[in-house]
Amino acid sequence: MTATVFRNAVLTGACGGLGQALARALIHQGAAVALVGMHRPTLEALAALAPGRCAVYTPDVADTAALQAMAADWMARCGTPDLVVANAGVAGGFDTAEASDLAVMRRMLEINLLGAATTFQPFVKALRAQQHGALVGVASIAGWRGMPGNGAYCASKGGLIRYLESLRAELRPAGVLVSTVSPGYLRTALTAGNRFAMPGLMEPEAAAQALLAGVARGRTHIVLPARIGWLARLLNVLPGALHDRLLLAQPRKPRVGEAGATAIPGLPHPDETPTHDRQSNNL
């Protein structure tokens, strides 16, 4: 079977490791690409690889009006896309005992979950009308089961997986593919601060190629790398108490303000966070 070559793509989270790898792969295919992210210099450097085929947008992905304006501008330029990838995402540790972390959870849900819906919404009617195309949501293995110290991220990605299931059923009769991508660990800024073992760590370039190949072949579920899915399934058959005990023995993902944590757009800079809220609560 010959894989589809995408000609018109919209990509959010284009500034991150996976996003940049996807952008380069799509540009190399000859696609026109709407590059959506929050760091304009990075997006402009990508657009310079194919100036006549790329446009740069810097909205907040949780801003409905901004995403609708982006979509209208892009479709006026290049028509209805055949690929929309909701890749924007943030990660960070979470402690329910800390009031300041509730803002982290709210923002993570806005970006990781609501951001996918606001990305897809402006394109759904046009995709239904053209009777083909693909909507791709980048979830995570972390959405398969909750992990201690990572409740906000797991909730956002678990919610995204269920949302994509619903959307898939809605759009299947129109011939529109909805793919759920569940990466394990990719070598990106989101994992750079992790203090625990990361089995199956994958380079973003390899992940991008596997993602695009899977979508082109019509796959509805893609795990990156595939073997990490089998490991996750194996862990999930363990009794809950044993599973939790194993995970509790692992170091926690850094919370916002802790060493190794990645910034989350829309939250105060870590230096603005009160000292008592920045202390580690790892067991």
GROMACS .gro file of C-alpha atoms in nm:
model
  283
    1MET     CA    1   0.000   0.000   0.000
    2THR     CA    2   0.140   0.339  -0.095
    3ALA     CA    3   0.136   0.587   0.190
    4THR     CA    4  -0.049   0.912   0.142
    5VAL     CA    5   0.160   1.224   0.098
    6PHE     CA    6  -0.002   1.516   0.277
    7ARG     CA    7  -0.035   1.837   0.076
    8ASN     CA    8  -0.200   2.079   0.318
    9ALA     CA    9  -0.132   2.052   0.692
   10VAL     CA   10  -0.205   2.250   1.007
   11LEU     CA   11   0.029   2.179   1.297
   12THR     CA   12   0.005   2.316   1.650
   13GLY     CA   13   0.290   2.284   1.897
   14ALA     CA   14   0.529   2.337   1.606
   15CYS     CA   15   0.798   2.484   1.833
   16GLY     CA   16   0.854   2.168   2.040
   17GLY     CA   17   1.078   1.874   1.962
   18LEU     CA   18   0.810   1.656   1.802
   19GLY     CA   19   0.645   1.960   1.643
   20GLN     CA   20   0.962   2.075   1.471
   21ALA     CA   21   1.032   1.723   1.350
   22LEU     CA   22   0.678   1.696   1.209
   23ALA     CA   23   0.708   2.036   1.043
   24ARG     CA   24   1.034   1.943   0.872
   25ALA     CA   25   0.895   1.608   0.757
   26LEU     CA   26   0.580   1.769   0.612
   27ILE     CA   27   0.779   2.043   0.441
   28HIS     CA   28   1.009   1.776   0.296
   29GLN     CA   29   0.701   1.598   0.157
   30GLY     CA   30   0.610   1.917  -0.026
   31ALA     CA   31   0.316   2.010   0.194
   32ALA     CA   32   0.191   2.359   0.262
   33VAL     CA   33   0.208   2.392   0.640
   34ALA     CA   34   0.041   2.625   0.887
   35LEU     CA   35   0.295   2.646   1.169
   36VAL     CA   36   0.122   2.722   1.499
   37GLY     CA   37   0.318   2.785   1.816
   38MET     CA   38   0.420   3.047   2.069
   39HIS     CA   39   0.785   3.117   1.978
   40ARG     CA   40   0.784   3.317   1.658
   41PRO     CA   41   1.160   3.294   1.583
   42THR     CA   42   1.143   2.913   1.585
   43LEU     CA   43   0.837   2.913   1.359
   44GLU     CA   44   0.996   3.164   1.121
   45ALA     CA   45   1.309   2.950   1.094
   46LEU     CA   46   1.091   2.653   0.997
   47ALA     CA   47   0.891   2.863   0.751
   48ALA     CA   48   1.215   2.974   0.587
   49LEU     CA   49   1.265   2.613   0.472
   50ALA     CA   50   0.975   2.664   0.228
   51PRO     CA   51   0.872   3.033   0.229
   52GLY     CA   52   0.604   2.993  -0.035
   53ARG     CA   53   0.434   2.705   0.142
   54CYS     CA   54   0.431   2.804   0.509
   55ALA     CA   55   0.258   3.057   0.730
   56VAL     CA   56   0.331   3.138   1.093
   57TYR     CA   57   0.065   3.180   1.364
   58THR     CA   58   0.118   3.245   1.736
   59PRO     CA   59  -0.221   3.213   1.911
   60ASP     CA   60  -0.292   3.059   2.248
   61VAL     CA   61  -0.442   2.723   2.148
   62ALA     CA   62  -0.709   2.755   2.417
   63ASP     CA   63  -0.833   3.082   2.261
   64THR     CA   64  -1.134   2.987   2.046
   65ALA     CA   65  -1.151   3.314   1.854
   66ALA     CA   66  -0.778   3.314   1.781
   67LEU     CA   67  -0.786   2.958   1.646
   68GLN     CA   68  -1.089   3.036   1.432
   69ALA     CA   69  -0.909   3.339   1.287
   70MET     CA   70  -0.602   3.127   1.215
   71ALA     CA   71  -0.811   2.862   1.041
   72ALA     CA   72  -1.000   3.117   0.831
   73ASP     CA   73  -0.678   3.282   0.719
   74TRP     CA   74  -0.511   2.951   0.634
   75MET     CA   75  -0.808   2.815   0.437
   76ALA     CA   76  -0.834   3.144   0.247
   77ARG     CA   77  -0.469   3.100   0.148
   78CYS     CA   78  -0.449   2.727   0.083
   79GLY     CA   79  -0.795   2.569   0.109
   80THR     CA   80  -0.915   2.291   0.336
   81PRO     CA   81  -0.629   2.093   0.491
   82ASP     CA   82  -0.598   1.718   0.455
   83LEU     CA   83  -0.416   1.694   0.789
   84VAL     CA   84  -0.467   1.879   1.119
   85VAL     CA   85  -0.236   1.781   1.405
   86ALA     CA   86  -0.321   1.898   1.756
   87ASN     CA   87   0.028   1.858   1.900
   88ALA     CA   88   0.046   2.151   2.145
   89GLY     CA   89   0.103   2.026   2.496
   90VAL     CA   90   0.264   2.099   2.831
   91ALA     CA   91   0.370   1.875   3.118
   92GLY     CA   92   0.460   1.909   3.481
   93GLY     CA   93   0.433   1.745   3.819
   94PHE     CA   94   0.124   1.805   4.030
   95ASP     CA   95   0.046   1.793   4.403
   96THR     CA   96  -0.319   1.830   4.503
   97ALA     CA   97  -0.211   1.938   4.852
   98GLU     CA   98  -0.063   2.258   4.706
   99ALA     CA   99  -0.320   2.526   4.623
  100SER     CA  100  -0.086   2.684   4.367
  101ASP     CA  101  -0.087   2.361   4.165
  102LEU     CA  102  -0.458   2.397   4.091
  103ALA     CA  103  -0.370   2.677   3.850
  104VAL     CA  104  -0.119   2.440   3.687
  105MET     CA  105  -0.390   2.178   3.639
  106ARG     CA  106  -0.635   2.430   3.496
  107ARG     CA  107  -0.379   2.557   3.245
  108MET     CA  108  -0.271   2.206   3.151
  109LEU     CA  109  -0.630   2.108   3.078
  110GLU     CA  110  -0.676   2.424   2.872
  111ILE     CA  111  -0.374   2.349   2.654
  112ASN     CA  112  -0.366   1.969   2.638
  113LEU     CA  113  -0.739   1.897   2.621
  114LEU     CA  114  -0.937   2.207   2.527
  115GLY     CA  115  -0.657   2.308   2.290
  116ALA     CA  116  -0.720   2.002   2.073
  117ALA     CA  117  -1.091   2.081   2.043
  118THR     CA  118  -1.027   2.447   1.960
  119THR     CA  119  -0.772   2.335   1.700
  120PHE     CA  120  -1.010   2.094   1.526
  121GLN     CA  121  -1.337   2.286   1.553
  122PRO     CA  122  -1.281   2.542   1.272
  123PHE     CA  123  -1.198   2.266   1.023
  124VAL     CA  124  -1.465   2.003   1.095
  125LYS     CA  125  -1.738   2.134   0.863
  126ALA     CA  126  -1.494   2.179   0.575
  127LEU     CA  127  -1.349   1.830   0.625
  128ARG     CA  128  -1.697   1.679   0.632
  129ALA     CA  129  -1.777   1.858   0.309
  130GLN     CA  130  -1.466   1.732   0.130
  131GLN     CA  131  -1.524   1.378   0.267
  132HIS     CA  132  -1.162   1.310   0.350
  133GLY     CA  133  -0.877   1.428   0.568
  134ALA     CA  134  -0.729   1.346   0.908
  135LEU     CA  135  -0.751   1.498   1.253
  136VAL     CA  136  -0.465   1.383   1.476
  137GLY     CA  137  -0.449   1.431   1.852
  138VAL     CA  138  -0.117   1.379   2.028
  139ALA     CA  139  -0.208   1.221   2.362
  140SER     CA  140   0.030   1.010   2.573
  141ILE     CA  141   0.079   0.672   2.735
  142ALA     CA  142   0.029   0.874   3.055
  143GLY     CA  143  -0.338   0.901   2.959
  144TRP     CA  144  -0.385   0.525   2.987
  145ARG     CA  145  -0.358   0.515   3.366
  146GLY     CA  146  -0.299   0.767   3.642
  147MET     CA  147   0.050   0.804   3.785
  148PRO     CA  148   0.134   0.948   4.129
  149GLY     CA  149   0.261   1.303   4.116
  150ASN     CA  150   0.140   1.342   3.759
  151GLY     CA  151  -0.235   1.374   3.806
  152ALA     CA  152  -0.287   1.690   3.602
  153TYR     CA  153  -0.100   1.563   3.298
  154CYS     CA  154  -0.258   1.217   3.314
  155ALA     CA  155  -0.604   1.372   3.345
  156SER     CA  156  -0.548   1.600   3.046
  157LYS     CA  157  -0.419   1.320   2.824
  158GLY     CA  158  -0.677   1.068   2.943
  159GLY     CA  159  -0.950   1.321   2.868
  160LEU     CA  160  -0.799   1.382   2.525
  161ILE     CA  161  -0.808   1.010   2.446
  162ARG     CA  162  -1.179   0.991   2.532
  163TYR     CA  163  -1.254   1.309   2.338
  164LEU     CA  164  -1.082   1.166   2.030
  165GLU     CA  165  -1.282   0.843   2.062
  166SER     CA  166  -1.602   1.046   2.056
  167LEU     CA  167  -1.491   1.256   1.762
  168ARG     CA  168  -1.384   0.945   1.570
  169ALA     CA  169  -1.733   0.800   1.595
  170GLU     CA  170  -1.889   1.129   1.486
  171LEU     CA  171  -1.669   1.174   1.179
  172ARG     CA  172  -1.632   0.816   1.062
  173PRO     CA  173  -1.943   0.835   0.837
  174ALA     CA  174  -1.795   1.139   0.661
  175GLY     CA  175  -1.473   0.958   0.575
  176VAL     CA  176  -1.264   1.177   0.807
  177LEU     CA  177  -0.995   0.989   0.998
  178VAL     CA  178  -0.940   1.069   1.366
  179SER     CA  179  -0.610   0.931   1.497
  180THR     CA  180  -0.500   0.908   1.859
  181VAL     CA  181  -0.122   0.918   1.903
  182SER     CA  182   0.017   0.794   2.235
  183PRO     CA  183   0.388   0.861   2.267
  184GLY     CA  184   0.585   0.712   2.550
  185TYR     CA  185   0.903   0.905   2.615
  186LEU     CA  186   1.045   1.132   2.344
  187ARG     CA  187   1.377   1.310   2.376
  188THR     CA  188   1.231   1.663   2.400
  189ALA     CA  189   1.226   1.956   2.642
  190LEU     CA  190   0.919   1.805   2.814
  191THR     CA  191   1.120   1.501   2.927
  192ALA     CA  192   1.458   1.668   2.981
  193GLY     CA  193   1.389   1.728   3.351
  194ASN     CA  194   1.252   1.382   3.427
  195ARG     CA  195   1.428   1.214   3.717
  196PHE     CA  196   1.300   0.863   3.654
  197ALA     CA  197   1.372   0.583   3.407
  198MET     CA  198   1.232   0.641   3.057
  199PRO     CA  199   1.219   0.303   2.878
  200GLY     CA  200   1.189   0.318   2.501
  201LEU     CA  201   1.314   0.678   2.480
  202MET     CA  202   1.260   0.780   2.117
  203GLU     CA  203   1.412   1.054   1.903
  204PRO     CA  204   1.152   1.307   1.780
  205GLU     CA  205   1.254   1.265   1.415
  206ALA     CA  206   1.182   0.891   1.427
  207ALA     CA  207   0.856   0.958   1.610
  208ALA     CA  208   0.746   1.212   1.348
  209GLN     CA  209   0.810   0.969   1.062
  210ALA     CA  210   0.621   0.690   1.240
  211LEU     CA  211   0.331   0.922   1.321
  212LEU     CA  212   0.289   1.047   0.966
  213ALA     CA  213   0.326   0.698   0.821
  214GLY     CA  214   0.062   0.562   1.057
  215VAL     CA  215  -0.187   0.838   0.979
  216ALA     CA  216  -0.123   0.800   0.607
  217ARG     CA  217  -0.214   0.433   0.637
  218GLY     CA  218  -0.540   0.514   0.813
  219ARG     CA  219  -0.444   0.397   1.162
  220THR     CA  220  -0.672   0.521   1.438
  221HIS     CA  221  -0.430   0.442   1.723
  222ILE     CA  222  -0.055   0.496   1.706
  223VAL     CA  223   0.185   0.423   1.993
  224LEU     CA  224   0.539   0.564   1.980
  225PRO     CA  225   0.739   0.344   2.001
  226ALA     CA  226   0.508   0.045   1.965
  227ARG     CA  227   0.691  -0.161   2.229
  228ILE     CA  228   0.621   0.094   2.502
  229GLY     CA  229   0.250   0.022   2.455
  230TRP     CA  230   0.306  -0.343   2.536
  231LEU     CA  231   0.502  -0.249   2.848
  232ALA     CA  232   0.223  -0.015   2.961
  233ARG     CA  233  -0.039  -0.285   2.904
  234LEU     CA  234   0.170  -0.533   3.103
  235LEU     CA  235   0.195  -0.292   3.397
  236ASN     CA  236  -0.177  -0.226   3.381
  237VAL     CA  237  -0.265  -0.592   3.442
  238LEU     CA  238  -0.090  -0.579   3.780
  239PRO     CA  239  -0.310  -0.544   4.090
  240GLY     CA  240  -0.372  -0.178   4.160
  241ALA     CA  241  -0.187  -0.177   4.494
  242LEU     CA  242   0.124  -0.334   4.341
  243HIS     CA  243   0.114  -0.103   4.040
  244ASP     CA  244   0.089   0.202   4.267
  245ARG     CA  245   0.366   0.077   4.496
  246LEU     CA  246   0.602   0.040   4.200
  247LEU     CA  247   0.527   0.390   4.075
  248LEU     CA  248   0.546   0.549   4.420
  249ALA     CA  249   0.905   0.423   4.443
  250GLN     CA  250   1.001   0.628   4.137
  251PRO     CA  251   1.111   0.994   4.151
  252ARG     CA  252   0.830   1.241   4.076
  253LYS     CA  253   0.817   1.466   3.772
  254PRO     CA  254   0.930   1.820   3.874
  255ARG     CA  255   0.652   2.062   3.963
  256VAL     CA  256   0.644   2.417   3.829
  257GLY     CA  257   0.919   2.612   4.003
  258GLU     CA  258   1.131   2.306   4.084
  259ALA     CA  259   1.464   2.227   3.921
  260GLY     CA  260   1.413   2.061   3.584
  261ALA     CA  261   1.053   2.175   3.539
  262THR     CA  262   0.948   2.308   3.199
  263ALA     CA  263   0.769   2.640   3.171
  264ILE     CA  264   0.393   2.639   3.113
  265PRO     CA  265   0.273   2.938   2.907
  266GLY     CA  266   0.010   3.145   3.080
  267LEU     CA  267   0.136   3.076   3.431
  268PRO     CA  268   0.351   3.312   3.640
  269HIS     CA  269   0.725   3.278   3.598
  270PRO     CA  270   0.866   3.039   3.861
  271ASP     CA  271   1.050   3.331   4.022
  272GLU     CA  272   0.709   3.485   4.096
  273THR     CA  273   0.586   3.175   4.279
  274PRO     CA  274   0.600   3.200   4.660
  275THR     CA  275   0.893   3.005   4.806
  276HIS     CA  276   0.675   2.777   5.018
  277ASP     CA  277   0.489   2.670   4.702
  278ARG     CA  278   0.812   2.579   4.526
  279GLN     CA  279   0.931   2.323   4.779
  280SER     CA  280   0.944   1.957   4.678
  281ASN     CA  281   0.685   1.725   4.825
  282ASN     CA  282   0.842   1.402   4.698
  283LEU     CA  283   0.819   1.107   4.936
   0.00000   0.00000   0.00000
